[in-house]
Coordinates of N, CA and C in Angstrom, one line a residue:
X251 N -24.5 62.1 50.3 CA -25.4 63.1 50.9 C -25.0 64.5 50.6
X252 N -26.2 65.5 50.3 CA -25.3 66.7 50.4 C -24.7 67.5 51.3
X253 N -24.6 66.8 52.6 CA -23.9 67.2 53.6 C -22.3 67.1 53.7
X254 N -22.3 65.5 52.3 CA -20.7 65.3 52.3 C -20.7 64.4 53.4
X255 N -21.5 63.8 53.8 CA -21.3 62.3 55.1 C -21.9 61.2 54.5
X256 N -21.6 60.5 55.1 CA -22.3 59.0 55.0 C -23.0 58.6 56.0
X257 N -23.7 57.3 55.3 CA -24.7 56.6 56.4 C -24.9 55.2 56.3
X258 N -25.3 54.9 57.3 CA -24.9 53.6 57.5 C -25.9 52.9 56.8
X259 N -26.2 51.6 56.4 CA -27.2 50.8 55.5 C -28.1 50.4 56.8
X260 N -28.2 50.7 57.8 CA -28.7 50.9 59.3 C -29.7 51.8 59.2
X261 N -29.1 52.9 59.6 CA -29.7 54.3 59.5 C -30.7 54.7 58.2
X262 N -30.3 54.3 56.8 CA -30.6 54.5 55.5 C -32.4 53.7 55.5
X263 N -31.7 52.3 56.4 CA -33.4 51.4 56.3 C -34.2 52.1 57.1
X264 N -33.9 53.3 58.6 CA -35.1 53.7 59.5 C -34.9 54.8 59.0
X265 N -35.1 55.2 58.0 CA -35.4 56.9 58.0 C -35.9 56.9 56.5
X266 N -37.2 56.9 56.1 CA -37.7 57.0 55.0 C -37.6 57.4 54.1
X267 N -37.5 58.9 54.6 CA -36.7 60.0 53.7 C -35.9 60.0 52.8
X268 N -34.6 59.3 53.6 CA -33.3 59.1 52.6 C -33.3 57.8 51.6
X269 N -34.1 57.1 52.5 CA -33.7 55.7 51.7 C -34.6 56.1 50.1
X270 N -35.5 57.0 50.4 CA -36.6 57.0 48.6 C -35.2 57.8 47.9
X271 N -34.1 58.1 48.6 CA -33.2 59.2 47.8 C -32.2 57.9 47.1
X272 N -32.2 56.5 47.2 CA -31.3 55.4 47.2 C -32.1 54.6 46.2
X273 N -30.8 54.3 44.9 CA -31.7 53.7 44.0 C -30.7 52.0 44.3
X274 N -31.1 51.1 44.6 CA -30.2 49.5 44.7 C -30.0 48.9 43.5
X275 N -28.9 48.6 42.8 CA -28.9 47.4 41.5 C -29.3 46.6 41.9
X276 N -29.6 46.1 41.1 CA -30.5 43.8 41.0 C -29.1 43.5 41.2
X277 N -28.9 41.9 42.2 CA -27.8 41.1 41.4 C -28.3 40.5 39.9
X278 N -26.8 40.1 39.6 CA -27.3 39.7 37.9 C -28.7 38.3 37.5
X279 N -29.0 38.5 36.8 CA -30.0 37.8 36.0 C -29.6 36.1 35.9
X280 N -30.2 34.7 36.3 CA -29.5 34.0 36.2 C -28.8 33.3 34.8
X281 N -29.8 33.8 33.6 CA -29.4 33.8 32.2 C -27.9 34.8 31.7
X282 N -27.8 35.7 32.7 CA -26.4 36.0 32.1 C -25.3 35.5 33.3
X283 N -25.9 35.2 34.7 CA -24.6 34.5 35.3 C -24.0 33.3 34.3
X284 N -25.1 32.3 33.8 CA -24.6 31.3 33.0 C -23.9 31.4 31.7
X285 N -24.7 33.0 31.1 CA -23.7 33.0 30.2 C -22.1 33.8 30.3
X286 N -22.3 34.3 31.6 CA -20.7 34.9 31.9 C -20.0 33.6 32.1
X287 N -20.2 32.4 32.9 CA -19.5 31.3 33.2 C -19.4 30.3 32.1
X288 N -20.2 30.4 31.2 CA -20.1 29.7 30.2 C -19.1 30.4 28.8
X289 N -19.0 31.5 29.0 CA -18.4 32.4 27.6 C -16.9 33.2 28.2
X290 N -17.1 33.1 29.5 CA -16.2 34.2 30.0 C -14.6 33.2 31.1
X291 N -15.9 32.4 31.8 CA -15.0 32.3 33.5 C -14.4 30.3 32.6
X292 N -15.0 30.1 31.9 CA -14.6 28.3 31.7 C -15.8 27.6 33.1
X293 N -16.4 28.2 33.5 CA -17.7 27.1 34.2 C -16.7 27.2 35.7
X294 N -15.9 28.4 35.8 CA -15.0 28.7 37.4 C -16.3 29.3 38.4
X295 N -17.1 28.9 38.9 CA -17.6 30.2 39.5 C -17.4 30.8 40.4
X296 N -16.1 30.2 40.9 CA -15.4 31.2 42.1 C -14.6 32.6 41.4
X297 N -14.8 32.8 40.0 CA -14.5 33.6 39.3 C -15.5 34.9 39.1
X298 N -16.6 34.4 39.2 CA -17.3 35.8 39.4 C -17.2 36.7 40.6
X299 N -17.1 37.9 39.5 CA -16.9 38.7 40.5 C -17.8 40.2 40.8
X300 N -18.8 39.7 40.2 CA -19.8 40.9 40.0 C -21.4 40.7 40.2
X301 N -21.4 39.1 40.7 CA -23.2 38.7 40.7 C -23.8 39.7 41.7
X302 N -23.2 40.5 42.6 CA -23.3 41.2 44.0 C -22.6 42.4 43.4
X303 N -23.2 43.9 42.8 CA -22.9 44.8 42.6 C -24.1 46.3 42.5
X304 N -22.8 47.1 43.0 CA -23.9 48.4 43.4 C -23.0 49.5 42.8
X305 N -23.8 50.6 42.7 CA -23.1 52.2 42.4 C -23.0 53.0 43.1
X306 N -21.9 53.8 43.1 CA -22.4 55.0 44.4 C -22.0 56.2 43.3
X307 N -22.7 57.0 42.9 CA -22.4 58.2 42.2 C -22.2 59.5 42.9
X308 N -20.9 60.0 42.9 CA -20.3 61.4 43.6 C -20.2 62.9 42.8
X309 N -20.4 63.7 43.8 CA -20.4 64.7 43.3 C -19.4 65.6 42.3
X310 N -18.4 64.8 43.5 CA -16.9 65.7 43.4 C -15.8 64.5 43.3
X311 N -14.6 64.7 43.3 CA -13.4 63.4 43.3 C -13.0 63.2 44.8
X312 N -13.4 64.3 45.4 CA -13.4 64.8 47.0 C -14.1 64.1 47.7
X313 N -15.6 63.7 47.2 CA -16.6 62.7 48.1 C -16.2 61.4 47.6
X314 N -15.8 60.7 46.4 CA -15.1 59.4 46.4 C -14.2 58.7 47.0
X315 N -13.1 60.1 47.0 CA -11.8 59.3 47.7 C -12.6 59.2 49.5
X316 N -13.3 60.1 49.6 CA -13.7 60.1 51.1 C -14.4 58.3 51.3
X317 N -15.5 58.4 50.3 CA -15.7 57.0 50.5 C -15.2 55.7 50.6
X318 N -13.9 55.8 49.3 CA -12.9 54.7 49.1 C -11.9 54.6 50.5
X319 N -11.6 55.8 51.8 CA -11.1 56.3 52.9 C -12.1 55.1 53.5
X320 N -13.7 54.9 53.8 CA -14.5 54.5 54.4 C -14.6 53.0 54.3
X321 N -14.7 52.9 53.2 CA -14.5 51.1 52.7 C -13.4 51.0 53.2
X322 N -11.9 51.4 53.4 CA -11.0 51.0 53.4 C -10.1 51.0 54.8
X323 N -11.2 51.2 55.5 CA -11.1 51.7 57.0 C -11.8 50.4 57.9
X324 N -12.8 50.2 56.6 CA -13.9 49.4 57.5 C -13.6 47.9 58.1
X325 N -13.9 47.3 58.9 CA -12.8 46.0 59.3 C -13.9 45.3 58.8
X326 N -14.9 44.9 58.4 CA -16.1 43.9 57.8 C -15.4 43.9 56.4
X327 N -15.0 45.0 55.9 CA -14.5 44.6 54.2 C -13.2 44.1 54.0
X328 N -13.2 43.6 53.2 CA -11.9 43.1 52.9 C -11.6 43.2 51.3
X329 N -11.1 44.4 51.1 CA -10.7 45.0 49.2 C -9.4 43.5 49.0
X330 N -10.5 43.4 47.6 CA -9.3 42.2 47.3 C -9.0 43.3 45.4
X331 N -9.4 44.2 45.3 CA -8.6 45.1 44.3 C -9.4 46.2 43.9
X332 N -8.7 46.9 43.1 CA -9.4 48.4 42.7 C -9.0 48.1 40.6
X333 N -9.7 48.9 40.1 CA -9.8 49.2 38.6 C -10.2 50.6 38.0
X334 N -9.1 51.3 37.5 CA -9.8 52.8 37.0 C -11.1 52.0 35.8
X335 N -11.7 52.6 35.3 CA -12.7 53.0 34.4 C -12.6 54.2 33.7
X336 N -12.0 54.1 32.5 CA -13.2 55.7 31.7 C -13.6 54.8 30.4
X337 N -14.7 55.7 30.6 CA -15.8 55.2 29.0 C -15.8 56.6 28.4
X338 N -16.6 56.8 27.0 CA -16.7 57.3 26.2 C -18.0 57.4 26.2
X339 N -18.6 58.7 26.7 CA -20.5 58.7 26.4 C -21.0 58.7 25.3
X340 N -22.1 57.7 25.4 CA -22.7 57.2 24.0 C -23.5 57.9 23.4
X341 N -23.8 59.1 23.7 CA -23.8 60.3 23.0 C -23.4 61.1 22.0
X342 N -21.9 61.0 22.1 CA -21.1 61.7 21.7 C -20.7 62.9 21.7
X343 N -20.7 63.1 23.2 CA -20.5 64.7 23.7 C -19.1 64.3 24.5
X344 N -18.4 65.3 24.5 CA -17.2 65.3 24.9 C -16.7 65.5 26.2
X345 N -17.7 64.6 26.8 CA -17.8 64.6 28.6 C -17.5 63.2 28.5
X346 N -16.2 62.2 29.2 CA -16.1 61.3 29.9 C -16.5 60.6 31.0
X347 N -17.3 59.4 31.1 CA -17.5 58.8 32.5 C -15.7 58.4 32.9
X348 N -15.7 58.9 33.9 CA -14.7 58.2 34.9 C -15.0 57.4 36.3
X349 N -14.7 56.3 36.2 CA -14.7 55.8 37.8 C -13.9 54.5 38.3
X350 N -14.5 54.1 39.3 CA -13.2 53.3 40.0 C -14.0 52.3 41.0
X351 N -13.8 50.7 40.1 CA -14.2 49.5 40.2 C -13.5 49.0 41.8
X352 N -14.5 48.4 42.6 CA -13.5 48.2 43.5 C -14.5 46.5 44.0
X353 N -13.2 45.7 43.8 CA -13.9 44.5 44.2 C -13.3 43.9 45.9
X354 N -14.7 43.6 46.2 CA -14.4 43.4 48.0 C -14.9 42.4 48.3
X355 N -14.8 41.8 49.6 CA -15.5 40.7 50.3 C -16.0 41.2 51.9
X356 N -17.5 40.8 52.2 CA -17.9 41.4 53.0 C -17.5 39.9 54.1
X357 N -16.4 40.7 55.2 CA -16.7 39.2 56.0 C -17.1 39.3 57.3
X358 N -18.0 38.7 58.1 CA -18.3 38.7 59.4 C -18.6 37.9 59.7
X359 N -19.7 37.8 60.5 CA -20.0 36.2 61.5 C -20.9 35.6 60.5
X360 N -21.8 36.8 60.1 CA -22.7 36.2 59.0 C -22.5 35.5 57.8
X361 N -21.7 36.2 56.8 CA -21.2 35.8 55.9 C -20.2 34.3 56.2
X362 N -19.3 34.0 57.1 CA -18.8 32.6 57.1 C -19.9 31.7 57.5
X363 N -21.0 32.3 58.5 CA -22.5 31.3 58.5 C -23.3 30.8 57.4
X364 N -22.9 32.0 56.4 CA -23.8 31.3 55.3 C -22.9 31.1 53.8
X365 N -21.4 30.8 54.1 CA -20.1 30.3 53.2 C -20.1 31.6 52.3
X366 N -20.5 32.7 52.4 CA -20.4 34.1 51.8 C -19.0 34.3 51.5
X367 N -18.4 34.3 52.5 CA -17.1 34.9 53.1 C -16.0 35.4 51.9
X368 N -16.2 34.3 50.9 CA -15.1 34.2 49.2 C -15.6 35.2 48.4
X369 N -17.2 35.3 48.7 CA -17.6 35.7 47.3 C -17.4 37.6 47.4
X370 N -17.0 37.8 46.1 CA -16.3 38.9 45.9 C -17.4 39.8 45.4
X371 N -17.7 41.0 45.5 CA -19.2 41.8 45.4 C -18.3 42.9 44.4
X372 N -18.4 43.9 43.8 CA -18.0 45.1 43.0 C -18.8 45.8 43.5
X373 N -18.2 47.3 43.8 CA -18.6 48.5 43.6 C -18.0 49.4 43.0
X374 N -19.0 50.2 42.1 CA -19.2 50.8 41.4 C -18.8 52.5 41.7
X375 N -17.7 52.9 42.1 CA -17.7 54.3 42.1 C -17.6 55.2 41.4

């Protein structure tokens, strides 16, 4: 937000406004889950770790760590690891993406109701 706060996936669904400011990833396609588990994981699929993945793009290094502070605070998540990122823009301009992979498990009442509890989601910061 450019206030520099956050909001809850609550708040974001009753206020119109913000939510058209929110773009959501798809989970993955079921033609490339098969072919991740077939080329990548050996047919593990407690190995994926990315069918459940979203971005959050920051302004500053200042509003990330604030968020990574947030996730990491939160008692529903449970970080089972982090990964730097830099890519090379395919452009070829001498600006870097940098970011910071963080794989988690959302656990609550819901998720062990519906055997969620394992599966590991990525976010994208």
């Amino acid at each position: 937000l450019a206030s520099g706060g956050f909001v809850s996936c609550e708040d974001l669904c009753r206020d119109r406004a913000l939510s058209d400011k929110v773009r959501f990833d798809h989970a993955k396609s079921v033609s490339r889950v098969a072919e991740k588990l077939h080329c990548s994981l050996r047919l593990d699929a407690s190995r994926l770790r990315d069918l459940c993945r979203q971005r959050i793009v920051f302004e500053s290094i200042d509003d990330m760590r604030a968020c990574v502070d947030v996730i990491l605070r939160d008692d529903k998540v449970s970080v089972d690891g982090f990964k730097e990122t830099i890519r090379a823009p395919a452009d070829g301009s001498p600006t870097y993406h940098r970011g910071l992979l963080v794989n988690l498990r959302i656990v609550t009442r819901d998720t062990f109701r519906l055997g969620l509890e394992n599966h590991v989601c990525e976010v994208q910061l």
